[in-house]
Tab-separated table of C-alpha atoms in Angstrom:
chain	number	residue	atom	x	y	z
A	27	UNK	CA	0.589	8.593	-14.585
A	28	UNK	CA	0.550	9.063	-10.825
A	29	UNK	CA	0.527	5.522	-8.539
A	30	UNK	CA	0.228	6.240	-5.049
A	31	UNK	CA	1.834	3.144	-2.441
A	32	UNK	CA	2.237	2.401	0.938
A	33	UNK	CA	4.440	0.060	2.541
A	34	UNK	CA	4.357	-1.056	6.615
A	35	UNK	CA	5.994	-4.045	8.173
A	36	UNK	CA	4.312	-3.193	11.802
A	37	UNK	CA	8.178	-0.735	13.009
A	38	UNK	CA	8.788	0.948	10.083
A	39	UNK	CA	6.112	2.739	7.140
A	40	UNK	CA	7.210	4.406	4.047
A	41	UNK	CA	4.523	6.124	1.517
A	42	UNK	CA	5.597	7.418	-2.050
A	43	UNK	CA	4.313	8.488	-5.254
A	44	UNK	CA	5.358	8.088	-8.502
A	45	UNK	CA	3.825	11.937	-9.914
A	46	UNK	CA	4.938	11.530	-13.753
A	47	UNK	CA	8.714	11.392	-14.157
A	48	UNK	CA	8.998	12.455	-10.160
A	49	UNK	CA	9.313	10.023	-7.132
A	50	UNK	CA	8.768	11.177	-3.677
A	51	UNK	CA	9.361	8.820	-1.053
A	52	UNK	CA	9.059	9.268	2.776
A	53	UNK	CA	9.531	6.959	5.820
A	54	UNK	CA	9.414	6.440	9.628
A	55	UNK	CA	10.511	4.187	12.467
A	56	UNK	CA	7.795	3.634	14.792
A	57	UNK	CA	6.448	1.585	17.441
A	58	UNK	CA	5.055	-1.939	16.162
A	59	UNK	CA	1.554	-1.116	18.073
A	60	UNK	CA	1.838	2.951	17.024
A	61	UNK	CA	-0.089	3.017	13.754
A	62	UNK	CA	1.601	6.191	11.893
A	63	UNK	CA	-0.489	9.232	10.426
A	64	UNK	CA	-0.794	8.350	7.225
A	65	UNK	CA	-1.909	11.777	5.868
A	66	UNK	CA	0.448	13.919	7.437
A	67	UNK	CA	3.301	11.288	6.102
A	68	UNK	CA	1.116	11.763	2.738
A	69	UNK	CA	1.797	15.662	3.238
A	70	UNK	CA	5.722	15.004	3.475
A	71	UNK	CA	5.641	14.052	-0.043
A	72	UNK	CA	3.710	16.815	-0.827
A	73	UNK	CA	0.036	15.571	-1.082
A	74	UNK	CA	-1.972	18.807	-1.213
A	75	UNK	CA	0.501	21.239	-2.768
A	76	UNK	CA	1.986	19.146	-5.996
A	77	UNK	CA	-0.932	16.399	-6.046
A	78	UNK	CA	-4.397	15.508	-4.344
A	79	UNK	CA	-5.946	11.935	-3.806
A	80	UNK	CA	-8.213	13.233	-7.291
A	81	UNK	CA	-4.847	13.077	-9.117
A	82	UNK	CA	-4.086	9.525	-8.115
A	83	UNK	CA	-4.767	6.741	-10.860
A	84	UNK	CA	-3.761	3.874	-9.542
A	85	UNK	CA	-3.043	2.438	-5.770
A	86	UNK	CA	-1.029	-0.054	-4.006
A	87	UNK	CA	0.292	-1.189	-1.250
A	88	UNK	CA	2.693	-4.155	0.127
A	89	UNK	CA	1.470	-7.043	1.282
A	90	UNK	CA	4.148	-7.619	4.068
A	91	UNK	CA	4.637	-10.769	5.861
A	92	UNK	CA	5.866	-8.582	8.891
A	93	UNK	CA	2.826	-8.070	10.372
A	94	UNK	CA	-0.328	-8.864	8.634
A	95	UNK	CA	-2.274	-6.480	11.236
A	96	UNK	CA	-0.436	-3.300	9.520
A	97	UNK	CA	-1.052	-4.804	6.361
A	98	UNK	CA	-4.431	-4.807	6.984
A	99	UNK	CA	-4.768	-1.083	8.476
A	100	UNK	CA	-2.708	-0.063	4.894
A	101	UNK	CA	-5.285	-2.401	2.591
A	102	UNK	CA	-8.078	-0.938	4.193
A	103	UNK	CA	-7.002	2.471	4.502
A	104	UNK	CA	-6.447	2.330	0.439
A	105	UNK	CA	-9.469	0.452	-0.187
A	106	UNK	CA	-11.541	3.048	1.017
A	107	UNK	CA	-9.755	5.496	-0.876
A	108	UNK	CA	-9.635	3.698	-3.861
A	109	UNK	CA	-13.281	2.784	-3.650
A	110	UNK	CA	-14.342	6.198	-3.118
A	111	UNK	CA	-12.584	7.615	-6.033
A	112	UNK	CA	-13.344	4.188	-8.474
A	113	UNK	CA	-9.437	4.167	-8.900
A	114	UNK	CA	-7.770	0.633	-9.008
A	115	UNK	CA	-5.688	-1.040	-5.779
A	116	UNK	CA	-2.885	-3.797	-6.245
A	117	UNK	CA	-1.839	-5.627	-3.441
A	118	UNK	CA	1.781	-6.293	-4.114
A	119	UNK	CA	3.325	-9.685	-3.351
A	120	UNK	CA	7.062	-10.618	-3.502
A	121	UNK	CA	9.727	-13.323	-1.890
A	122	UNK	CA	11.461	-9.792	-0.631
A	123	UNK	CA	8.570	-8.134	0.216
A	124	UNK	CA	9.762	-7.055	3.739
A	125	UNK	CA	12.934	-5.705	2.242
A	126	UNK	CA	11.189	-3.186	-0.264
A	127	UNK	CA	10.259	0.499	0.275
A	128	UNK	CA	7.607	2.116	-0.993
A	129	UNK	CA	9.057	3.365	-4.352
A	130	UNK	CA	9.508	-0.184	-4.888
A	131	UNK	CA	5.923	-1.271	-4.270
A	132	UNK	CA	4.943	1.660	-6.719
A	133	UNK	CA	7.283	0.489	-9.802
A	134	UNK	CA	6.131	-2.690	-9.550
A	135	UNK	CA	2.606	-1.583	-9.364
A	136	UNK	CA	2.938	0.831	-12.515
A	137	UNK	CA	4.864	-2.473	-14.091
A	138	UNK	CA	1.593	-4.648	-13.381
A	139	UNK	CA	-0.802	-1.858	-14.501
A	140	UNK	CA	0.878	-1.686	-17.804
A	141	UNK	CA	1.107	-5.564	-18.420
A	142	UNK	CA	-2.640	-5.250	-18.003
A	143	UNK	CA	-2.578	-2.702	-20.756
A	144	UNK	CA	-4.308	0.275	-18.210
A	145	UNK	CA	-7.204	-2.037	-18.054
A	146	UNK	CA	-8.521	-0.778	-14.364
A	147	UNK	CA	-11.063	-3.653	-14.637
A	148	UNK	CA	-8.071	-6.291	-13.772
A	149	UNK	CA	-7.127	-4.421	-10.192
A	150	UNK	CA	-10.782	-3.938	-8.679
A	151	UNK	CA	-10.254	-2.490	-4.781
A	152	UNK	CA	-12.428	-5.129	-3.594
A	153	UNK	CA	-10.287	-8.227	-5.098
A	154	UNK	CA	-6.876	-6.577	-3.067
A	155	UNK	CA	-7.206	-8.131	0.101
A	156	UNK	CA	-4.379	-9.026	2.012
A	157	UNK	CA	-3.579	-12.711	2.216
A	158	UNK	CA	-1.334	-14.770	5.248
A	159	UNK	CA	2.344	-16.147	4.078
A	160	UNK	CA	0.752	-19.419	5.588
A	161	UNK	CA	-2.062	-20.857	6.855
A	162	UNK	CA	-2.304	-19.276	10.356
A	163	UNK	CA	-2.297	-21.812	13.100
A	164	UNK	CA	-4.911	-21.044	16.411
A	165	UNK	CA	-4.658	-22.211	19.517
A	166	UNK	CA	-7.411	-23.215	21.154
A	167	UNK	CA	-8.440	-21.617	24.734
A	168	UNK	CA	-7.589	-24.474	26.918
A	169	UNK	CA	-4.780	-25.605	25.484
């Protein structure tokens, strides 16, 4: 079983993969507004020498209250991947969501996968969307 995750909270990314009985996590500091290269921190845990995206059976990522506009660059950077290659996606949610790295996100995503006894059907790409802590508040123009 291989899960692939992602994790961002808008200053600091970490990626891993769980590739059988190995896990391979990497991270970075980063400016909130720099959105990291995924793929080359995809490369650092060795995606194209000991795994490809092909080998990948199930997807996640964290749905981080620490900036929902990262959150939504890492959703939709895995649903299209995820999509393409008719793999499942979980959107991970905990209280400590913030605090977890990647590996993390991946155990409990290979936890959730076998609850659902492998049943891809229960984790379809287009149902992981990522979803506010709260009920955003606007402010209107002239206020």
């Amino acid at each position: 079983m291989r899960v692939l995750a992602i994790q961002s909270t808008g200053d600091q990314t970490s990626v891993s993969v769980i590739n059988n009985d190995d896990i391979l996590t990497y991270s970075l500091d980063h400016e909130r507004k720099d959105r990291p290269d995924w793929n080359k921190m995809l490369q650092n845990i060795g995606l194209g020498m000991s795994f490809t995206l092909n080998d990948i059976d199930l997807f996640a990522y964290a749905n981080s209250t620490g900036s929902y506009t990262a959150t939504r660059s890492v959703a939709s950077y895995l649903k299209g991947i995820s999509v393409a290659l008719n793999q499942p996606l979980i959107a991970i949610s905990a209280n400590n969501i913030d605090e977890l790295s990647a590996d993390s996100i991946a155990k409990l995503a290979l936890d959730q996968f076998k609850q659902s006894d492998y049943d891809k059907s229960c984790f379809d790409p287009d149902e992981a969307n990522p979803i506010y802590a709260s009920d955003p508040q606007y402010k209107k123009i002239n206020e």
